[in-house]
XYZ file of C-alpha atoms in Angstrom:
406
model
C 83.206 -13.716 19.526
C 81.610 -10.422 20.565
C 84.997 -8.649 20.428
C 85.726 -10.133 16.992
C 82.350 -8.900 15.757
C 82.985 -5.394 17.096
C 86.429 -5.275 15.482
C 84.901 -6.428 12.201
C 82.326 -3.643 12.367
C 85.037 -1.069 13.042
C 87.187 -2.304 10.155
C 84.182 -2.290 7.829
C 83.255 1.257 8.834
C 86.809 2.447 8.407
C 87.077 0.831 4.981
C 83.893 2.625 3.941
C 85.418 5.911 5.178
C 82.493 6.476 7.495
C 84.063 6.126 10.915
C 84.043 9.466 12.724
C 84.330 10.908 16.190
C 82.507 13.906 17.588
C 85.655 16.015 17.401
C 87.551 18.056 14.859
C 89.943 16.530 12.326
C 93.511 15.542 13.117
C 95.264 18.288 15.013
C 98.800 17.621 13.864
C 99.127 18.681 10.208
C 102.187 20.692 11.162
C 103.698 18.097 13.481
C 102.973 15.080 11.273
C 106.065 15.608 9.177
C 108.319 15.895 12.216
C 107.066 12.611 13.616
C 108.086 9.022 13.061
C 106.257 6.951 10.487
C 104.351 5.230 13.272
C 103.160 8.511 14.799
C 102.266 9.852 11.355
C 100.031 6.867 10.760
C 98.269 7.610 14.028
C 97.524 11.075 12.756
C 96.209 9.767 9.462
C 93.357 7.529 10.570
C 94.316 6.203 13.997
C 94.050 2.559 12.932
C 94.633 1.181 16.425
C 91.324 2.663 17.615
C 89.697 -0.709 16.992
C 92.101 -2.394 19.391
C 91.071 -0.054 22.202
C 87.818 -1.999 22.485
C 89.839 -4.461 24.583
C 90.842 -1.844 27.164
C 88.313 -0.902 29.834
C 87.706 2.831 30.392
C 90.226 4.446 32.772
C 91.912 1.075 33.368
C 95.384 2.515 32.654
C 95.208 4.881 35.637
C 97.333 3.702 38.562
C 96.700 5.112 42.027
C 99.769 6.750 43.522
C 100.957 9.120 46.246
C 100.706 12.908 46.218
C 104.403 13.001 47.109
C 105.155 12.251 43.457
C 104.087 15.737 42.384
C 104.065 17.664 45.657
C 107.191 19.700 44.863
C 106.023 20.424 41.314
C 102.592 21.557 42.497
C 104.255 23.950 44.922
C 105.946 25.693 41.971
C 102.758 26.130 39.940
C 100.381 29.119 40.082
C 97.352 27.003 40.914
C 95.043 30.027 41.031
C 95.415 30.264 37.235
C 93.851 26.816 36.895
C 90.945 27.432 39.285
C 88.594 29.205 36.800
C 89.110 26.321 34.353
C 88.284 23.832 37.129
C 85.054 25.677 37.937
C 84.108 25.466 34.256
C 84.618 21.696 34.433
C 82.220 21.711 37.373
C 79.603 23.482 35.260
C 79.413 20.261 33.238
C 80.129 17.756 36.044
C 78.132 19.101 38.984
C 75.166 16.777 38.407
C 77.260 13.619 38.008
C 77.363 11.377 41.054
C 81.126 11.116 41.519
C 81.615 14.860 41.065
C 78.635 16.466 42.831
C 80.215 16.824 46.255
C 83.628 18.146 45.145
C 82.054 20.617 42.718
C 79.696 21.899 45.398
C 82.617 22.420 47.785
C 84.721 24.051 45.063
C 82.019 26.611 44.395
C 82.032 27.574 48.071
C 85.634 28.787 47.804
C 85.905 32.431 46.786
C 89.229 33.443 45.170
C 91.234 30.733 46.957
C 94.996 31.062 47.331
C 97.429 28.544 45.858
C 97.790 26.881 49.272
C 94.014 26.646 49.682
C 93.637 25.115 46.225
C 96.363 22.585 46.953
C 94.714 21.695 50.270
C 91.333 21.331 48.529
C 92.621 18.799 46.035
C 94.660 16.901 48.624
C 91.592 16.617 50.879
C 89.012 15.589 48.307
C 90.913 13.833 45.517
C 93.109 10.808 44.942
C 96.038 10.929 42.535
C 96.498 8.489 39.649
C 99.353 8.274 37.179
C 98.401 7.659 33.570
C 100.272 4.971 31.675
C 100.230 3.599 28.144
C 99.084 0.106 27.261
C 102.724 -0.990 27.092
C 103.136 0.138 30.738
C 105.377 3.097 29.817
C 104.694 6.423 31.560
C 105.720 8.985 28.933
C 103.619 9.971 25.952
C 103.346 12.544 23.203
C 102.403 16.150 24.002
C 101.346 18.419 21.136
C 99.580 21.784 21.008
C 96.598 23.420 19.357
C 95.272 26.965 19.154
C 92.490 29.196 17.825
C 93.439 30.980 14.589
C 92.081 34.425 13.659
C 90.941 34.836 10.046
C 89.669 37.860 8.135
C 86.169 37.222 6.827
C 82.681 38.360 5.892
C 79.059 37.315 6.170
C 78.697 37.800 2.420
C 80.594 36.397 -0.536
C 82.767 38.838 -2.476
C 85.848 38.798 -4.679
C 87.946 39.345 -1.560
C 86.099 36.790 0.571
C 85.360 33.842 -1.699
C 86.114 30.769 0.440
C 83.104 29.453 2.391
C 82.987 27.939 5.856
C 80.013 25.586 5.940
C 77.442 24.791 8.581
C 76.249 21.157 8.788
C 74.110 20.280 5.734
C 70.515 19.250 6.325
C 70.999 15.901 4.601
C 73.933 14.832 6.802
C 72.871 11.891 8.975
C 74.801 11.047 12.154
C 74.171 7.693 13.846
C 75.424 7.079 17.390
C 76.592 3.461 17.210
C 76.673 3.056 20.994
C 72.874 3.116 21.029
C 72.994 -0.262 19.274
C 76.412 -1.531 20.413
C 77.507 -0.097 23.805
C 81.079 -1.262 23.116
C 81.262 1.296 20.307
C 80.912 4.236 22.675
C 81.901 7.584 21.090
C 81.803 6.062 17.596
C 79.494 7.614 15.021
C 78.422 6.666 11.517
C 77.906 9.566 9.108
C 76.326 9.629 5.684
C 73.213 10.605 3.776
C 70.107 8.773 2.620
C 69.767 7.772 -1.015
C 66.608 5.795 -1.652
C 66.430 3.424 1.298
C 70.197 3.274 1.938
C 72.599 5.251 4.092
C 75.601 6.017 1.864
C 78.881 7.852 2.637
C 78.645 11.622 2.563
C 80.562 13.313 -0.315
C 84.295 13.867 0.144
C 86.022 17.239 -0.049
C 86.810 16.628 -3.719
C 83.231 15.635 -4.524
C 81.871 18.714 -2.775
C 84.375 20.927 -4.611
C 83.304 19.531 -7.995
C 79.576 19.719 -7.247
C 79.097 22.641 -4.892
C 75.323 22.570 -5.427
C 75.307 19.577 -3.025
C 76.045 21.953 -0.183
C 74.734 25.230 -1.584
C 72.946 27.352 1.003
C 74.971 26.040 3.946
C 77.600 28.797 3.804
C 78.085 30.138 7.328
C 80.792 32.738 6.658
C 83.285 33.629 3.928
C 87.058 34.023 4.381
C 89.970 35.158 2.212
C 92.254 32.200 1.989
C 91.347 28.540 1.288
C 94.533 27.350 3.002
C 93.724 29.316 6.167
C 90.236 27.800 6.044
C 91.803 24.337 5.700
C 93.958 24.837 8.800
C 90.933 26.218 10.643
C 89.254 22.861 10.053
C 92.266 21.101 11.552
C 92.186 23.265 14.690
C 88.415 22.809 15.003
C 87.608 26.366 16.089
C 88.641 29.910 15.343
C 87.777 33.594 15.230
C 86.518 35.346 12.102
C 87.228 39.078 12.153
C 84.901 41.170 9.968
C 85.917 44.422 8.281
C 83.759 46.235 10.846
C 86.009 44.927 13.613
C 83.382 42.505 14.905
C 84.779 39.124 15.913
C 82.793 35.934 15.505
C 83.846 32.711 17.202
C 83.141 29.560 15.226
C 83.379 26.046 16.567
C 83.206 22.464 15.370
C 79.650 21.342 14.611
C 80.101 18.104 12.665
C 82.088 16.550 9.832
C 81.397 14.516 6.740
C 82.564 11.211 8.232
C 85.670 10.651 6.113
C 89.095 10.077 7.724
C 91.682 12.826 7.900
C 94.521 12.697 5.368
C 97.552 14.974 5.485
C 97.987 17.632 2.811
C 101.631 17.920 3.833
C 102.229 14.246 3.180
C 100.585 14.542 -0.247
C 102.920 17.432 -1.110
C 105.928 15.327 -0.088
C 104.742 12.288 -2.057
C 104.350 14.405 -5.195
C 107.768 16.034 -4.755
C 106.340 19.516 -4.193
C 107.997 19.929 -0.777
C 110.819 18.108 0.983
C 110.090 16.210 4.150
C 112.504 18.212 6.283
C 111.132 21.597 5.232
C 107.407 21.028 5.580
C 105.507 23.088 8.151
C 102.248 24.984 8.310
C 104.054 28.090 7.079
C 105.859 26.338 4.216
C 102.543 24.870 3.043
C 100.998 28.360 3.048
C 103.990 29.722 1.100
C 103.758 26.890 -1.426
C 100.019 27.558 -1.884
C 100.606 31.226 -2.745
C 103.079 30.199 -5.442
C 100.934 27.373 -6.838
C 97.275 28.504 -6.866
C 96.394 26.268 -9.816
C 97.632 23.141 -8.019
C 96.123 24.027 -4.645
C 92.711 22.360 -4.904
C 94.275 19.035 -5.905
C 96.268 18.937 -2.672
C 93.415 20.224 -0.528
C 91.409 17.315 -1.924
C 94.051 14.904 -0.591
C 92.145 15.263 2.695
C 88.629 13.884 2.077
C 87.402 15.031 5.490
C 85.403 18.263 5.762
C 84.602 19.970 9.073
C 81.361 21.906 9.447
C 81.128 24.873 11.814
C 78.625 26.760 13.922
C 78.680 30.295 15.218
C 79.262 30.400 18.963
C 77.514 32.782 21.315
C 79.183 36.112 21.884
C 81.308 36.775 24.945
C 82.700 33.276 25.412
C 86.179 33.396 26.999
C 87.395 30.671 24.654
C 86.260 28.009 22.181
C 83.936 25.279 23.395
C 85.636 21.988 24.126
C 84.140 18.509 23.979
C 82.454 19.069 27.356
C 80.487 22.027 26.025
C 82.335 24.527 28.246
C 84.916 27.119 27.107
C 88.513 25.938 27.226
C 91.139 28.122 28.886
C 94.404 29.160 27.257
C 97.380 27.328 28.797
C 95.146 25.553 31.332
C 93.014 23.216 29.187
C 94.102 20.078 27.366
C 92.558 17.578 24.984
C 92.750 13.913 25.988
C 91.448 10.516 24.955
C 88.299 10.315 27.065
C 88.438 6.534 27.130
C 91.502 6.785 29.360
C 91.009 10.097 31.187
C 87.559 11.327 32.308
C 86.547 14.577 30.642
C 86.519 17.422 33.141
C 89.124 15.880 35.424
C 92.054 17.963 36.684
C 95.326 16.587 35.317
C 98.889 17.447 36.206
C 101.164 17.663 33.172
C 104.944 17.424 33.389
C 106.709 18.257 30.128
C 108.820 21.069 28.627
C 108.108 24.255 26.719
C 108.059 23.906 22.909
C 111.551 23.687 21.362
C 113.073 23.974 24.812
C 114.353 22.016 27.775
C 112.650 24.485 30.138
C 110.259 22.542 32.402
C 106.527 23.062 31.988
C 104.768 21.602 35.028
C 101.135 22.689 35.397
C 97.751 21.709 36.720
C 95.448 21.504 33.674
C 91.851 20.504 32.969
C 90.897 17.691 30.575
C 88.181 19.540 28.695
C 88.551 18.575 25.049
C 89.223 15.687 22.676
C 90.796 15.414 19.229
C 90.883 13.085 16.255
C 94.599 12.320 16.750
C 94.475 12.309 20.545
C 94.423 8.637 21.385
C 95.972 6.540 24.139
C 96.591 6.557 27.848
C 99.286 9.275 27.826
C 98.460 11.586 24.931
C 97.921 15.314 25.523
C 97.061 18.249 23.264
C 97.805 21.554 25.002
C 95.520 24.527 24.211
C 97.658 27.659 23.784
C 94.973 30.267 23.068
C 94.282 32.638 20.169
C 96.396 34.273 17.499
C 99.904 34.157 16.080
C 101.873 33.629 19.320
C 99.630 30.723 20.303
C 99.946 29.332 16.779
C 103.736 29.370 16.886
C 103.810 27.641 20.267
C 101.215 25.065 19.232
C 102.934 24.385 15.933
C 106.303 23.701 17.521
C 105.068 21.660 20.487
C 105.949 17.997 20.122
C 107.682 16.387 23.049
C 107.354 13.746 25.719
C 105.460 14.246 28.938
C 104.009 12.515 31.989
C 100.430 12.856 33.209
C 98.733 12.430 36.575
C 94.947 12.487 36.921
C 93.034 13.803 39.949
C 89.806 11.933 40.707
C 87.397 12.494 43.625
C 87.787 10.125 46.563
C 85.382 7.248 46.005
C 85.242 7.859 42.249
C 83.174 5.087 40.661
C 85.139 3.439 37.877
C 83.100 1.833 35.059
């Protein structure tokens, strides 16, 4: 009965468009149109999230032998992953299962690849991740940090705002009342004595006074701003040359909907030709239609300015993620901060990509036991790699010996 009640709550919240996670919107606007209908639906609202209440945390990890990845580890440049691992320790060092290994890791100064391999072999056990259907391969996509031209002040050139979280946005952590709803949050605003859904993108566009005064920065292009919301973080470059990192701060609680799918449904673009670039090209040719299709996604992401000097955007752990060494995972199945070994291929290629990575982020479309989003870094090159990455991969998770499972 308890499970039925929890599922009913989740369905009710989803139907009210209030179910949100503390992550950015769906990360696969570009990939959604290359995927199957089933995968596209996952990207839309991830309806099977409710069913995950039946699966215990980390229960799809199967202990295995290091011999499974020994040869692949020997080919990797493990020293490139070490700084990312130490950043995981910044967040994990006070947690019981991680204290000892993080303390020992911080004693190693510039370790060699062999020393790093020996460290993990000595202090960690290896687990292979599987899906709930027992299969071992899952979807691997990519994300990146775009760079946009912008300003701290509105002008004719910079007229599209990026918003900080509004003061009237209420976020309720449902796990405080129902522990089974861990990581689920209810978002809305108070009207009278009721908590009602926060306005959608369309409602905010029609009545901008609802959010007036929350402008964080201004950028040139509304489509670039839209894709920035999807990525969850980015860099705003001012005319002075100053660069400001912005990161996800909150969102309005409505589910992600694909602009690309809306363009297909209305006959504006063909399914086989839709990509991030084709959407941008279409927008330049159809400025009068643009807002209608932006409004197809009711979700709005709010940003915050990150401190200067960070080596990368902040992931879900609160530590900077590292280009080509950090991944986003579903934290119900893989502990945040854990080293993971990913075996896949380079985007649009059969060339093997076998690397030790760190599970340091999450994402709205990243759900399941074998589901990885690979962080490629900043700028155009990273964007091209992230946009074209959609292939199968296998994942192994490294957990400290004696790790206490929930």
